[in-house]
PDB file of C-alpha atoms (C1' of nucleotides) in Angstrom:
ATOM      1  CA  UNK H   1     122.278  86.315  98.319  1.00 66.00           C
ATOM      2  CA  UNK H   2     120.884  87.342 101.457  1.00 85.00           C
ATOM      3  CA  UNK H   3     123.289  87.588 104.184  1.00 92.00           C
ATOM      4  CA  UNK H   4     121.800  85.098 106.277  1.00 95.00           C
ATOM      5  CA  UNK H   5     121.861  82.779 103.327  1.00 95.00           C
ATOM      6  CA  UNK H   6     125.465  83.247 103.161  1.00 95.00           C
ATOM      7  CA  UNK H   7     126.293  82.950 106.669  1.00 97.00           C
ATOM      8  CA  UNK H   8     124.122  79.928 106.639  1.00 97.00           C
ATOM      9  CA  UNK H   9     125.935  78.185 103.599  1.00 96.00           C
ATOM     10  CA  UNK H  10     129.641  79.453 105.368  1.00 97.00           C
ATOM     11  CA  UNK H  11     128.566  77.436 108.211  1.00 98.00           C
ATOM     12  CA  UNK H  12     127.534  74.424 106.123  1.00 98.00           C
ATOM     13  CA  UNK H  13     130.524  74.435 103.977  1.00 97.00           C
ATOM     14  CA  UNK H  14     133.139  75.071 107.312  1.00 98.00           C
ATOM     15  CA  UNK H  15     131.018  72.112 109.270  1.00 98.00           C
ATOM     16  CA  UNK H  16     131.914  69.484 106.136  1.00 96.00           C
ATOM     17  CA  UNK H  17     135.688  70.458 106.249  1.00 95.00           C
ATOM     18  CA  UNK H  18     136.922  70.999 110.092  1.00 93.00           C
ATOM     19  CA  UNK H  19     133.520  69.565 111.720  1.00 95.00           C
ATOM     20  CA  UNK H  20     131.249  70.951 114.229  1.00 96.00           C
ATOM     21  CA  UNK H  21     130.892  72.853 116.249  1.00 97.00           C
ATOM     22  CA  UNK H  22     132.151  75.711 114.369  1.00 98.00           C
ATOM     23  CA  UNK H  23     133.509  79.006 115.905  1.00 98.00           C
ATOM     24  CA  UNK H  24     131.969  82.454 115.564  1.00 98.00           C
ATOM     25  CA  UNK H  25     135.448  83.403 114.771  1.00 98.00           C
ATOM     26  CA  UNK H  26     135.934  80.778 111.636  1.00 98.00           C
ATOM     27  CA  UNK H  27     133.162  82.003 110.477  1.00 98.00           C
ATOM     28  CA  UNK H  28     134.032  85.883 110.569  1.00 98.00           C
ATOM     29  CA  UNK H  29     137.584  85.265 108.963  1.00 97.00           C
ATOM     30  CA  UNK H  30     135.520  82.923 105.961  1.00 96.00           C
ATOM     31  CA  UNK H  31     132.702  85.566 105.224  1.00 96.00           C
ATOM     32  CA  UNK H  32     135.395  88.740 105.721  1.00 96.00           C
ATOM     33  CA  UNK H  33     133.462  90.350 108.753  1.00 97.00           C
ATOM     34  CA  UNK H  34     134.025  91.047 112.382  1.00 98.00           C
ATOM     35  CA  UNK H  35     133.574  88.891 115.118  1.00 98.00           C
ATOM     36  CA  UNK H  36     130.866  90.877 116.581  1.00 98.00           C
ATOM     37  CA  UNK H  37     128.917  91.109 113.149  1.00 98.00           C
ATOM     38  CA  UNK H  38     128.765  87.335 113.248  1.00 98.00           C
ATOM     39  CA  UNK H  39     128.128  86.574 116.549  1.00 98.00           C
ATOM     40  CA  UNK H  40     124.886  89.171 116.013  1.00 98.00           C
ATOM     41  CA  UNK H  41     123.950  86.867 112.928  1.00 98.00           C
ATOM     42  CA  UNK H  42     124.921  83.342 114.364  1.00 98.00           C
ATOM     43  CA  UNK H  43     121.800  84.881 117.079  1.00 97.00           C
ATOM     44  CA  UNK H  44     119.707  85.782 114.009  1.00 97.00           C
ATOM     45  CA  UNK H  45     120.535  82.022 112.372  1.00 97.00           C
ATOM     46  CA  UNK H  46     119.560  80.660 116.051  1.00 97.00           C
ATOM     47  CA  UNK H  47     116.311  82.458 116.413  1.00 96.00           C
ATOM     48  CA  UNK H  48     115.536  81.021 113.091  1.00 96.00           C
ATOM     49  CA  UNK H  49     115.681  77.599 113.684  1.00 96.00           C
ATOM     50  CA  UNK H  50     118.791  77.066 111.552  1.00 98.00           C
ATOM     51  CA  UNK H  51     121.505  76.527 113.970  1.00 98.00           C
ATOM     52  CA  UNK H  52     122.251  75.984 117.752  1.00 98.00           C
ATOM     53  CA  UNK H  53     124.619  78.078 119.223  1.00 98.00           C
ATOM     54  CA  UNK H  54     126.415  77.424 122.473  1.00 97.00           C
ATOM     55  CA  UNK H  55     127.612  80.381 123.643  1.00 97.00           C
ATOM     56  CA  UNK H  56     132.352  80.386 123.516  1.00 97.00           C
ATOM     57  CA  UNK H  57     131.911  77.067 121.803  1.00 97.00           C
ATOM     58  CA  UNK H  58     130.466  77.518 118.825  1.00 97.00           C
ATOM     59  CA  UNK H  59     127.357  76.639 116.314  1.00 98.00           C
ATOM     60  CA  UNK H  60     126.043  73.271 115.254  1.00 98.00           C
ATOM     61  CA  UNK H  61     123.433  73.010 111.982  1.00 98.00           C
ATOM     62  CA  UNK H  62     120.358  72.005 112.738  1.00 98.00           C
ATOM     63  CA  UNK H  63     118.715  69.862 110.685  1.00 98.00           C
ATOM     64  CA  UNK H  64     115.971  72.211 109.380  1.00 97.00           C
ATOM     65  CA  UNK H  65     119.666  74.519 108.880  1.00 97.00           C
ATOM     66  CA  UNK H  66     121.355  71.817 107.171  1.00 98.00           C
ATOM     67  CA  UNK H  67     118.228  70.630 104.936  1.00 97.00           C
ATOM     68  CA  UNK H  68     118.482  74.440 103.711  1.00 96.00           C
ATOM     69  CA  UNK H  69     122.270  74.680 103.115  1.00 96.00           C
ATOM     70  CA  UNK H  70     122.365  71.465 101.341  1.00 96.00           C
ATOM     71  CA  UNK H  71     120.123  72.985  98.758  1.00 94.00           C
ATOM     72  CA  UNK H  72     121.879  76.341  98.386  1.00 94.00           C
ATOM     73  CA  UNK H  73     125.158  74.754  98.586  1.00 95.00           C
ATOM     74  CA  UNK H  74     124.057  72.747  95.148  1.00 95.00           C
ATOM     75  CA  UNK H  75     122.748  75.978  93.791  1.00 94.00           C
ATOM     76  CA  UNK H  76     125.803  77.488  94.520  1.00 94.00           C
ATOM     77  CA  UNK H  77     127.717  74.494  92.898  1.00 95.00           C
ATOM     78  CA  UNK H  78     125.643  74.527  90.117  1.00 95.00           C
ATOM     79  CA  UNK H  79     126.267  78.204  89.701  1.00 94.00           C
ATOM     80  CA  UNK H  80     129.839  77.837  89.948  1.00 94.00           C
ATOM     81  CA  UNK H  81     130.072  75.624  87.443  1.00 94.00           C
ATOM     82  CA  UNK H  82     127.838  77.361  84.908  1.00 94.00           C
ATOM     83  CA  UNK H  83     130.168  80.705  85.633  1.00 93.00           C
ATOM     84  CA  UNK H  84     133.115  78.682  85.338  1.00 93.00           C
ATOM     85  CA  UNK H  85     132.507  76.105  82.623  1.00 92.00           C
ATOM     86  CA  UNK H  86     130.060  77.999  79.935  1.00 90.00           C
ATOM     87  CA  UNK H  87     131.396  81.488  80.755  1.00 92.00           C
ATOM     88  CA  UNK H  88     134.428  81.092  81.356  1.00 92.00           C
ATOM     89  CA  UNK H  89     134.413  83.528  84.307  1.00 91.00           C
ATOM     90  CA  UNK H  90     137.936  83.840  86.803  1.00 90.00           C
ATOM     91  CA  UNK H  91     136.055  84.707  89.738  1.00 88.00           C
ATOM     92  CA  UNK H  92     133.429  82.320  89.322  1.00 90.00           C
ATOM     93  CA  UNK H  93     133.381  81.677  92.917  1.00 88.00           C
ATOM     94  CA  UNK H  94     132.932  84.823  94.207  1.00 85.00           C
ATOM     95  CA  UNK H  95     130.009  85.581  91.067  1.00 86.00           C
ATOM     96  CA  UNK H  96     128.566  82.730  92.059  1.00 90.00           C
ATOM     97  CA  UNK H  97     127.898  83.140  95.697  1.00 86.00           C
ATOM     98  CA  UNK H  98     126.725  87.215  94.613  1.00 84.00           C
ATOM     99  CA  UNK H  99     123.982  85.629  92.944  1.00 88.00           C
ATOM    100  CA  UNK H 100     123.033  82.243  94.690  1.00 85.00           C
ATOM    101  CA  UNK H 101     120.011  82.711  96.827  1.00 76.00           C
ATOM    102  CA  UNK H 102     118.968  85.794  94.045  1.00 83.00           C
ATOM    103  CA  UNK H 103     117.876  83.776  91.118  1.00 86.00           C
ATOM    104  CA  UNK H 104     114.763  81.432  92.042  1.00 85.00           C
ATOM    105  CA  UNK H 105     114.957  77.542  91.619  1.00 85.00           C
ATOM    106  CA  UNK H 106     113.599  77.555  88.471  1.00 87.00           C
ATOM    107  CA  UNK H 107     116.685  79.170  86.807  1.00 91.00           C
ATOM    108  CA  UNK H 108     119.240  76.461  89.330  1.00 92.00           C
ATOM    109  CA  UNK H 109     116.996  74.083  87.217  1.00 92.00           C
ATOM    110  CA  UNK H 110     117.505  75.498  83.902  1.00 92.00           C
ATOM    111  CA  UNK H 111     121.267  75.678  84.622  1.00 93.00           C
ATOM    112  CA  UNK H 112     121.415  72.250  85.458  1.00 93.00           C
ATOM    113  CA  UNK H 113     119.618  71.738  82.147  1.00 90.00           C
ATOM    114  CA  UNK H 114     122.258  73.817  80.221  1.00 87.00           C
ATOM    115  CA  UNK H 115     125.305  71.976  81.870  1.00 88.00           C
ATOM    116  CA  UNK H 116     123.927  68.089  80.684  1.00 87.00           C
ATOM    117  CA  UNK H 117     124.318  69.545  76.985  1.00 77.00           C
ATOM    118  CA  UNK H 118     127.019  71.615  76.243  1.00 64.00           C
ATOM    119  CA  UNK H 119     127.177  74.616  73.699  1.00 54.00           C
ATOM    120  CA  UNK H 120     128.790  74.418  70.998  1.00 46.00           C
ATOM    121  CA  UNK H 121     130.779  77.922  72.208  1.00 47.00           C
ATOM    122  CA  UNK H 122     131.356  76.221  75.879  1.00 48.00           C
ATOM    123  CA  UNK H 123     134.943  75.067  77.232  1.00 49.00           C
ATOM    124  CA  UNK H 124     132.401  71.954  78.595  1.00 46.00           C
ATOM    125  CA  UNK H 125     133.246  70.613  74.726  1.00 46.00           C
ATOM    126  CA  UNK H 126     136.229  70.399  75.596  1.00 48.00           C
ATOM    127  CA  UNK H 127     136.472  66.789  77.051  1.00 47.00           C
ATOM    128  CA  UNK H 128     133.978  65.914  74.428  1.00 43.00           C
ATOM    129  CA  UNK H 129     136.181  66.288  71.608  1.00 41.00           C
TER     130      UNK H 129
ATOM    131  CA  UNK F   1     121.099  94.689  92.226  1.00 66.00           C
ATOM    132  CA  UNK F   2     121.704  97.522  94.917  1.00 86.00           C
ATOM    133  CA  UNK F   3     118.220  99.590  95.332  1.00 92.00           C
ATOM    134  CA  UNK F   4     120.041 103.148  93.984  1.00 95.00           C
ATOM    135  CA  UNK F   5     120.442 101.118  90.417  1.00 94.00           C
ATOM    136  CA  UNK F   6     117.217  99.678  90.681  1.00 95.00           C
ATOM    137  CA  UNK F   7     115.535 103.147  91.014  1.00 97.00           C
ATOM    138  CA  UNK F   8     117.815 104.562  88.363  1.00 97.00           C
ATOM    139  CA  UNK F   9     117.575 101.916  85.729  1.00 96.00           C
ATOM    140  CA  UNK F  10     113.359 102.688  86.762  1.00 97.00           C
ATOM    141  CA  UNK F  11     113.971 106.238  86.025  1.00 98.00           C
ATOM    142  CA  UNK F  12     115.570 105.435  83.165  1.00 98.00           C
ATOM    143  CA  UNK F  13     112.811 103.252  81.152  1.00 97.00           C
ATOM    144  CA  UNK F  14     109.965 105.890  82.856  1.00 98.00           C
ATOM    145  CA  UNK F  15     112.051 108.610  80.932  1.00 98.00           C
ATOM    146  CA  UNK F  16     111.972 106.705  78.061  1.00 96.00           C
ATOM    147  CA  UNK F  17     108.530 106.140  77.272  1.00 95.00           C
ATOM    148  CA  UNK F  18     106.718 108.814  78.971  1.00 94.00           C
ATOM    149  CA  UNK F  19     109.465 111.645  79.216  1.00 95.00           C
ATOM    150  CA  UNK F  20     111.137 113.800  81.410  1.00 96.00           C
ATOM    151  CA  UNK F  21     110.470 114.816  84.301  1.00 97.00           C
ATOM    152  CA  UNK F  22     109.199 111.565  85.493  1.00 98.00           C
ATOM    153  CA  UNK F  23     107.232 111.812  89.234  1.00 98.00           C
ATOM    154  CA  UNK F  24     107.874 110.341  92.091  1.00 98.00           C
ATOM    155  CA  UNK F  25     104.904 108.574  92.250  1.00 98.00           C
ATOM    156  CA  UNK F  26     105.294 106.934  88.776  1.00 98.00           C
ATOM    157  CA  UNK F  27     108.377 105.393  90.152  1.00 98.00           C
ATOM    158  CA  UNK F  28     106.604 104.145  93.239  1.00 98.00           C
ATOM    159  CA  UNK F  29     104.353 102.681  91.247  1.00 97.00           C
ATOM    160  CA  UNK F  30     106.576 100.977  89.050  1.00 96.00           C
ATOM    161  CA  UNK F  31     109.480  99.837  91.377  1.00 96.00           C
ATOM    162  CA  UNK F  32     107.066  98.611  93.889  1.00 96.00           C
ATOM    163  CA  UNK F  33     107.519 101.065  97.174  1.00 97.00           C
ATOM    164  CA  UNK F  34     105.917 103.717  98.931  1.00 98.00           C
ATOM    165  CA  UNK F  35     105.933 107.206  97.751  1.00 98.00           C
ATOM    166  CA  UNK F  36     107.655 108.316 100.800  1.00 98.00           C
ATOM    167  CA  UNK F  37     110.642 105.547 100.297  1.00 98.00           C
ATOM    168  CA  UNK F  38     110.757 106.962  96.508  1.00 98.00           C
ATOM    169  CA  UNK F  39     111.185 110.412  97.408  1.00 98.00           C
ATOM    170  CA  UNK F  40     113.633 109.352  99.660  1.00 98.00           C
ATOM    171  CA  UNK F  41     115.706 107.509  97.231  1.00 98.00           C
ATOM    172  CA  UNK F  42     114.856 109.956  94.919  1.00 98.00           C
ATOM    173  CA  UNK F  43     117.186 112.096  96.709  1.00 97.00           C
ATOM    174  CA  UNK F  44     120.074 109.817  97.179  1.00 97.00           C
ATOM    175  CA  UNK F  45     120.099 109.418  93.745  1.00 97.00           C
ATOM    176  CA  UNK F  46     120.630 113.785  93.567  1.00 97.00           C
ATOM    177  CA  UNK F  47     123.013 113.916  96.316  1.00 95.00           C
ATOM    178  CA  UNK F  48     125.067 111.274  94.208  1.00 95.00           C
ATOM    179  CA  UNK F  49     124.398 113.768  91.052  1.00 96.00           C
ATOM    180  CA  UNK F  50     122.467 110.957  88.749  1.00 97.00           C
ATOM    181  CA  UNK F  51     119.573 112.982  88.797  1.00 98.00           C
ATOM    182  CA  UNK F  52     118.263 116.452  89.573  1.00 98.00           C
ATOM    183  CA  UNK F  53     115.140 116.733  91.647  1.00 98.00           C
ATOM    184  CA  UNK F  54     112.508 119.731  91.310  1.00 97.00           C
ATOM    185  CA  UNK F  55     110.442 118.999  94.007  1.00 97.00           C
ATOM    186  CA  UNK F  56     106.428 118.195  93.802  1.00 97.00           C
ATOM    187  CA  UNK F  57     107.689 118.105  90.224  1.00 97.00           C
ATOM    188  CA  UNK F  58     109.894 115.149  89.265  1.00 97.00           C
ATOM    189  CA  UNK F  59     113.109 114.000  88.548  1.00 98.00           C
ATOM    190  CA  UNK F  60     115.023 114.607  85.367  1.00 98.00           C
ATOM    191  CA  UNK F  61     118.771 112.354  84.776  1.00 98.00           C
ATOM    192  CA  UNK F  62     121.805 114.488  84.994  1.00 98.00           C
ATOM    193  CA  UNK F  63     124.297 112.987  82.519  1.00 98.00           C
ATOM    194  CA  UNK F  64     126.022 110.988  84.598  1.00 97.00           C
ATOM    195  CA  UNK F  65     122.854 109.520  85.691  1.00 97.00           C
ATOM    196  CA  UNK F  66     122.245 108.399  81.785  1.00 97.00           C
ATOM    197  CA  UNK F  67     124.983 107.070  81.390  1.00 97.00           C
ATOM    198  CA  UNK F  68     125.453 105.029  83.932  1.00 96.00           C
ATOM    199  CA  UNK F  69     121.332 104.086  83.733  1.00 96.00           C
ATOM    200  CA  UNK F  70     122.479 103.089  80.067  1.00 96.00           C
ATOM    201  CA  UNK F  71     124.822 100.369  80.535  1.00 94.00           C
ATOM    202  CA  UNK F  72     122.843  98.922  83.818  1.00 94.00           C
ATOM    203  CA  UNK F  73     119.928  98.820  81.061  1.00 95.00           C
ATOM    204  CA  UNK F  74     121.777  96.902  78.418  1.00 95.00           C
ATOM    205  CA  UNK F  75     123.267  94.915  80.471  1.00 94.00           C
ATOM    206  CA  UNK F  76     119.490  94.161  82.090  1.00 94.00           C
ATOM    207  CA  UNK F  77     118.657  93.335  77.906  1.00 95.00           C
ATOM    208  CA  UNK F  78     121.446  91.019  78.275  1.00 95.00           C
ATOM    209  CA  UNK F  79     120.404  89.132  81.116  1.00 94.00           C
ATOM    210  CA  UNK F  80     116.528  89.226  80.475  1.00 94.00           C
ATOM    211  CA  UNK F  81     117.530  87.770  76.979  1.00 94.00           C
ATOM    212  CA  UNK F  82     119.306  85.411  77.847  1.00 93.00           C
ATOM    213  CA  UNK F  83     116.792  83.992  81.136  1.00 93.00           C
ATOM    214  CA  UNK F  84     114.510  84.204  78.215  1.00 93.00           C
ATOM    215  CA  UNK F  85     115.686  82.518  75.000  1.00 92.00           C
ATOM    216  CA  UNK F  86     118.526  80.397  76.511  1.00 90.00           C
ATOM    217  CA  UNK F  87     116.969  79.123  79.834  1.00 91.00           C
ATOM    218  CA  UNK F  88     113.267  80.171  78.988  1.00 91.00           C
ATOM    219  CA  UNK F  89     112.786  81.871  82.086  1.00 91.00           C
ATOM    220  CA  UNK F  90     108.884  82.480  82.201  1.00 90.00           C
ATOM    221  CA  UNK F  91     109.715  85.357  84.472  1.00 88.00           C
ATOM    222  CA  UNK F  92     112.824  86.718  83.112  1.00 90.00           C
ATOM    223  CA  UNK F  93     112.329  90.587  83.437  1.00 89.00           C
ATOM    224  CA  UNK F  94     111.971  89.977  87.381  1.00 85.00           C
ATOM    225  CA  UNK F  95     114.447  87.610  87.791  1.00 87.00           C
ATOM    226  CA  UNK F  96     116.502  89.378  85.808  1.00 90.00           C
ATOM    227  CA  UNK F  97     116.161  92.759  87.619  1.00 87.00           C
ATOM    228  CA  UNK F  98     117.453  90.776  90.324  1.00 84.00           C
ATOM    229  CA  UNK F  99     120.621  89.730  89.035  1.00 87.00           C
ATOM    230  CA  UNK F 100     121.388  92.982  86.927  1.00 85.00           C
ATOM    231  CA  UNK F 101     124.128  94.683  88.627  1.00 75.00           C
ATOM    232  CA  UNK F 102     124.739  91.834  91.345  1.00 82.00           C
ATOM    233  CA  UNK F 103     127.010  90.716  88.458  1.00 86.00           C
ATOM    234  CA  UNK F 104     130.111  91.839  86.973  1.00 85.00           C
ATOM    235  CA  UNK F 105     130.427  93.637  83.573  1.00 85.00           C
ATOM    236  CA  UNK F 106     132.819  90.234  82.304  1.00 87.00           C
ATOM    237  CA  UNK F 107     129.475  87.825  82.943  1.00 91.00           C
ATOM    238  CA  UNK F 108     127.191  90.313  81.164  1.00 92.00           C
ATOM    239  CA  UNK F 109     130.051  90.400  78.137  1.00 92.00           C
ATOM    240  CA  UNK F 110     130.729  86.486  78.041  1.00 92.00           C
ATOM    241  CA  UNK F 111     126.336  86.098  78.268  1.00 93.00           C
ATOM    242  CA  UNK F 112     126.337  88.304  74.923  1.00 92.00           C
ATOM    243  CA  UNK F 113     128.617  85.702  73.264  1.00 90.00           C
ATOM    244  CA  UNK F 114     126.672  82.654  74.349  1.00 87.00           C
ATOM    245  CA  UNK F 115     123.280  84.373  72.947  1.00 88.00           C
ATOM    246  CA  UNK F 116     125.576  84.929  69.528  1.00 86.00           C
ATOM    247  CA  UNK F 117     126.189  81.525  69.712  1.00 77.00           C
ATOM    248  CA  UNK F 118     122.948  79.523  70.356  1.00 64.00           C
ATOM    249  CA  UNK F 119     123.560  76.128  72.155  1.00 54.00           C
ATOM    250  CA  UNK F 120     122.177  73.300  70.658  1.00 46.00           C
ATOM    251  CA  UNK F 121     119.239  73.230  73.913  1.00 47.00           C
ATOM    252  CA  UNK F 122     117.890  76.435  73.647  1.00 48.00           C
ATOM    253  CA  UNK F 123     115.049  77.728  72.227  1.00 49.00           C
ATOM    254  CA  UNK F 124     116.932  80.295  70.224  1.00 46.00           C
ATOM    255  CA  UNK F 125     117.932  77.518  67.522  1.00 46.00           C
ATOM    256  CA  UNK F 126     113.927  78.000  66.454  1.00 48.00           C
ATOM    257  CA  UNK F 127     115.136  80.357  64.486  1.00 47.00           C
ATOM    258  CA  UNK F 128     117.940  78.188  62.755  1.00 43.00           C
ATOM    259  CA  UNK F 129     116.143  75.127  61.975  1.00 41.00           C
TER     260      UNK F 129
ATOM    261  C1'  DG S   1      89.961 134.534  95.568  1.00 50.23           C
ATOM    262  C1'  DG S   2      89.392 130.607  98.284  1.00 50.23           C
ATOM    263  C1'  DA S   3      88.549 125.861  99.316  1.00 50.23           C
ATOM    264  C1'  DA S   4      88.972 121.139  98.061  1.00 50.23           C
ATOM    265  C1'  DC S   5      91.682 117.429  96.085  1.00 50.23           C
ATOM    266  C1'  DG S   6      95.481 114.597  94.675  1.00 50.23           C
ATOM    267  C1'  DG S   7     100.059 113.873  94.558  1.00 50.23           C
ATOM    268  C1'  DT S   8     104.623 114.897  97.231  1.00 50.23           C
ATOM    269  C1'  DT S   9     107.490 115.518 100.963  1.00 50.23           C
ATOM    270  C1'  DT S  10     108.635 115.414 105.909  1.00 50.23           C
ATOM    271  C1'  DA S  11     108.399 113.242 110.540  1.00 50.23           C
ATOM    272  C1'  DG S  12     108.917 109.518 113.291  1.00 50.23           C
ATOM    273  C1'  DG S  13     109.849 104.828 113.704  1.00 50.23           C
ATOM    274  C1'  DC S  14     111.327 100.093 112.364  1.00 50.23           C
ATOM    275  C1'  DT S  15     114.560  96.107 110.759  1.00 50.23           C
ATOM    276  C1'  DA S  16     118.759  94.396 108.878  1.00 50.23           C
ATOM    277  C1'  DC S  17     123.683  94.640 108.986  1.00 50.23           C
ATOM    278  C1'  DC S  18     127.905  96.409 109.980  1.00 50.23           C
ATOM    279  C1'  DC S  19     131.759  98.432 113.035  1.00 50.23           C
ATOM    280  C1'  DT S  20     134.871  99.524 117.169  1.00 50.23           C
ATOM    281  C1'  DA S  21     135.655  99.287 121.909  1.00 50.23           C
ATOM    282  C1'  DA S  22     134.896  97.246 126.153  1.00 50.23           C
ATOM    283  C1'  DA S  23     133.630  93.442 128.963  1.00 50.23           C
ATOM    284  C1'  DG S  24     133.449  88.390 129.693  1.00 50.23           C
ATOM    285  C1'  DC S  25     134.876  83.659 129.648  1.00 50.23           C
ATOM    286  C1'  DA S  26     137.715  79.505 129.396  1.00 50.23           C
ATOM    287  C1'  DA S  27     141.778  77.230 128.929  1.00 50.23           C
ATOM    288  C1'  DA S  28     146.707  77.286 129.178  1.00 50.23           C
ATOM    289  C1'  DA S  29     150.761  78.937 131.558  1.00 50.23           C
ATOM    290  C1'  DA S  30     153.081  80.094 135.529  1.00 50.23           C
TER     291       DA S  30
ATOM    292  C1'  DT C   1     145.579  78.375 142.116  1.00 50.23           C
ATOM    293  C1'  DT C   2     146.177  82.613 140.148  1.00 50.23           C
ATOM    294  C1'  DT C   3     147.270  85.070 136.081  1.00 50.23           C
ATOM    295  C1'  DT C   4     147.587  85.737 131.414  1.00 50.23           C
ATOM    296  C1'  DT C   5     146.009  85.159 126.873  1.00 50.23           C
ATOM    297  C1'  DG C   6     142.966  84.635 123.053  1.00 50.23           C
ATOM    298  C1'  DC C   7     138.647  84.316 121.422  1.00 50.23           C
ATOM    299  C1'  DT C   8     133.599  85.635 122.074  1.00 50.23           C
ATOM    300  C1'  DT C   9     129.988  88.385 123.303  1.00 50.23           C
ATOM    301  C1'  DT C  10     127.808  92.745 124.633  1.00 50.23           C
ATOM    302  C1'  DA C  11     127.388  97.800 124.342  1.00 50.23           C
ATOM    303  C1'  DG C  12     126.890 101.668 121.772  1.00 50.23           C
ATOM    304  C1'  DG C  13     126.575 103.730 117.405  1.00 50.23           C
ATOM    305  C1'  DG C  14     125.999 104.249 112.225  1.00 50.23           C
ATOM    306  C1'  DT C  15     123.937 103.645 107.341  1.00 50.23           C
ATOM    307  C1'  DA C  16     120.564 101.902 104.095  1.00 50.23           C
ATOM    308  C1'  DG C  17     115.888 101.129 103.113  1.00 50.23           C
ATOM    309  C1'  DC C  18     111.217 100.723 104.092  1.00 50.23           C
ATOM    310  C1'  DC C  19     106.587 102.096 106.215  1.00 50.23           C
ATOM    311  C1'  DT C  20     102.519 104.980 107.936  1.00 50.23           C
ATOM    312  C1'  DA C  21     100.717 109.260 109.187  1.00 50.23           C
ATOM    313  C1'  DA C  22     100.801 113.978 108.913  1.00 50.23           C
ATOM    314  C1'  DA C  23     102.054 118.223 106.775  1.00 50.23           C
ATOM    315  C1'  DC C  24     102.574 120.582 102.359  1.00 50.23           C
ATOM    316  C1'  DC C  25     101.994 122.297  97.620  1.00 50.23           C
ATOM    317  C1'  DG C  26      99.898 123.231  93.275  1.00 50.23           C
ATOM    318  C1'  DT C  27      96.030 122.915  90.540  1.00 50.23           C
ATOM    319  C1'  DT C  28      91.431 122.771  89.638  1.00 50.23           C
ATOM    320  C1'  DC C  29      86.834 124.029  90.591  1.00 50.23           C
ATOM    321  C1'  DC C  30      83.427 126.865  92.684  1.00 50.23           C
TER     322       DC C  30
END
DNA sequence: GGAACGGTTTAGGCTACCCTAAAGCAAAAA
DNA sequence: TTTTTGCTTTAGGGTAGCCTAAACCGTTCC
């Protein structure tokens, strides 16, 4: 997805678990990138509209910021779940987040779709059976 | 996917139906950029030795370049089949040039088993009823 | 042969992201 | 209260990709 998409659902997904505000320096150590690189894109998140940052302290979602990583984050569940339940896939986590934010709506839809009835080929059978 | 497959897996299909060497300006056209960008490009993809460029000619794929262009195009069927008969993706090719190489080789193999095995929701039981 | 034309490449410039190193700040320790 | 410490931000620099405008090349046409 596009980085600012990812810092943006980071943010979202660190503000459910420890709270707000959250540090520049959470967020680095979650995403795998320096400080520096995410205090330039915590800015670029800022100038957006997304998030408020007070400067040492930390960054708060905003509510256009959280309206927007609600939606990814269940694309990105949705995803995750395809990746893991249908194909099977280890690393769904980390496939799923490549490709969030890539694939339009219409396919999160469609995946959705494809979740509520189960192949026959699917691992989803399994509590079906 | 990363722009240097993009441009190769462009190459690729331009080599396929209208031959070797394919222009600079064809692939312009068809990925979308400016000739300037292409040419550009165009000689990443040389310096990486997946194709050699003549210049004010075209470009022509080394072997390397073929292979690799190969698999990034079946995988590509893959996925475009699959947005298409399985989630009946209007735009598949698109969103699937998106996702093509963003991916790992294990979701492209495990999406070739679901399209062997048709889930009972897709439109690719037509066939079967 | 020489000029005009169309496609190609180079020049110069821009944004997005990333890094390391240095500077800055705030809170805890002395 | 001063110092130390740990995290954050700024400074400076780099790569990938893209664009427009200008220079360039080869071919075609006079």
């Amino acid at each position: 997805m596009s980085r600012v998409n990812h810092y943006l659902l980071t943010v979202y997904e660190l503000a459910e678990t420890a709270g707000e505000p959250v540090s520049t320096g959470r967020i680095a150590d979650s995403i795998g990138r320096s400080p520096a690189a995410t205090t330039e894109m915590v800015q670029r998140l800022e100038a957006r509209g997304l998030v408020d940052h007070e400067p040492y302290a930390g960054v708060r979602l905003t509510t256009a910021g959280r309206d927007r990583a609600s939606e990814l984050s269940d694309s990105y569940e949705t995803i995750c779940r395809f990746f893991d339940e249908v194909l099977e896939i280890d690393d769904h986590r980390r496939e799923a987040a490549a490709v969030v934010g890539t694939v339009s709506p219409a396919v999160v839809t469609r995946l959705e779709t494809t979740l509520l009835a189960p192949s026959s080929s699917s691992r989803a059978d399994e509590s079906t059976q």
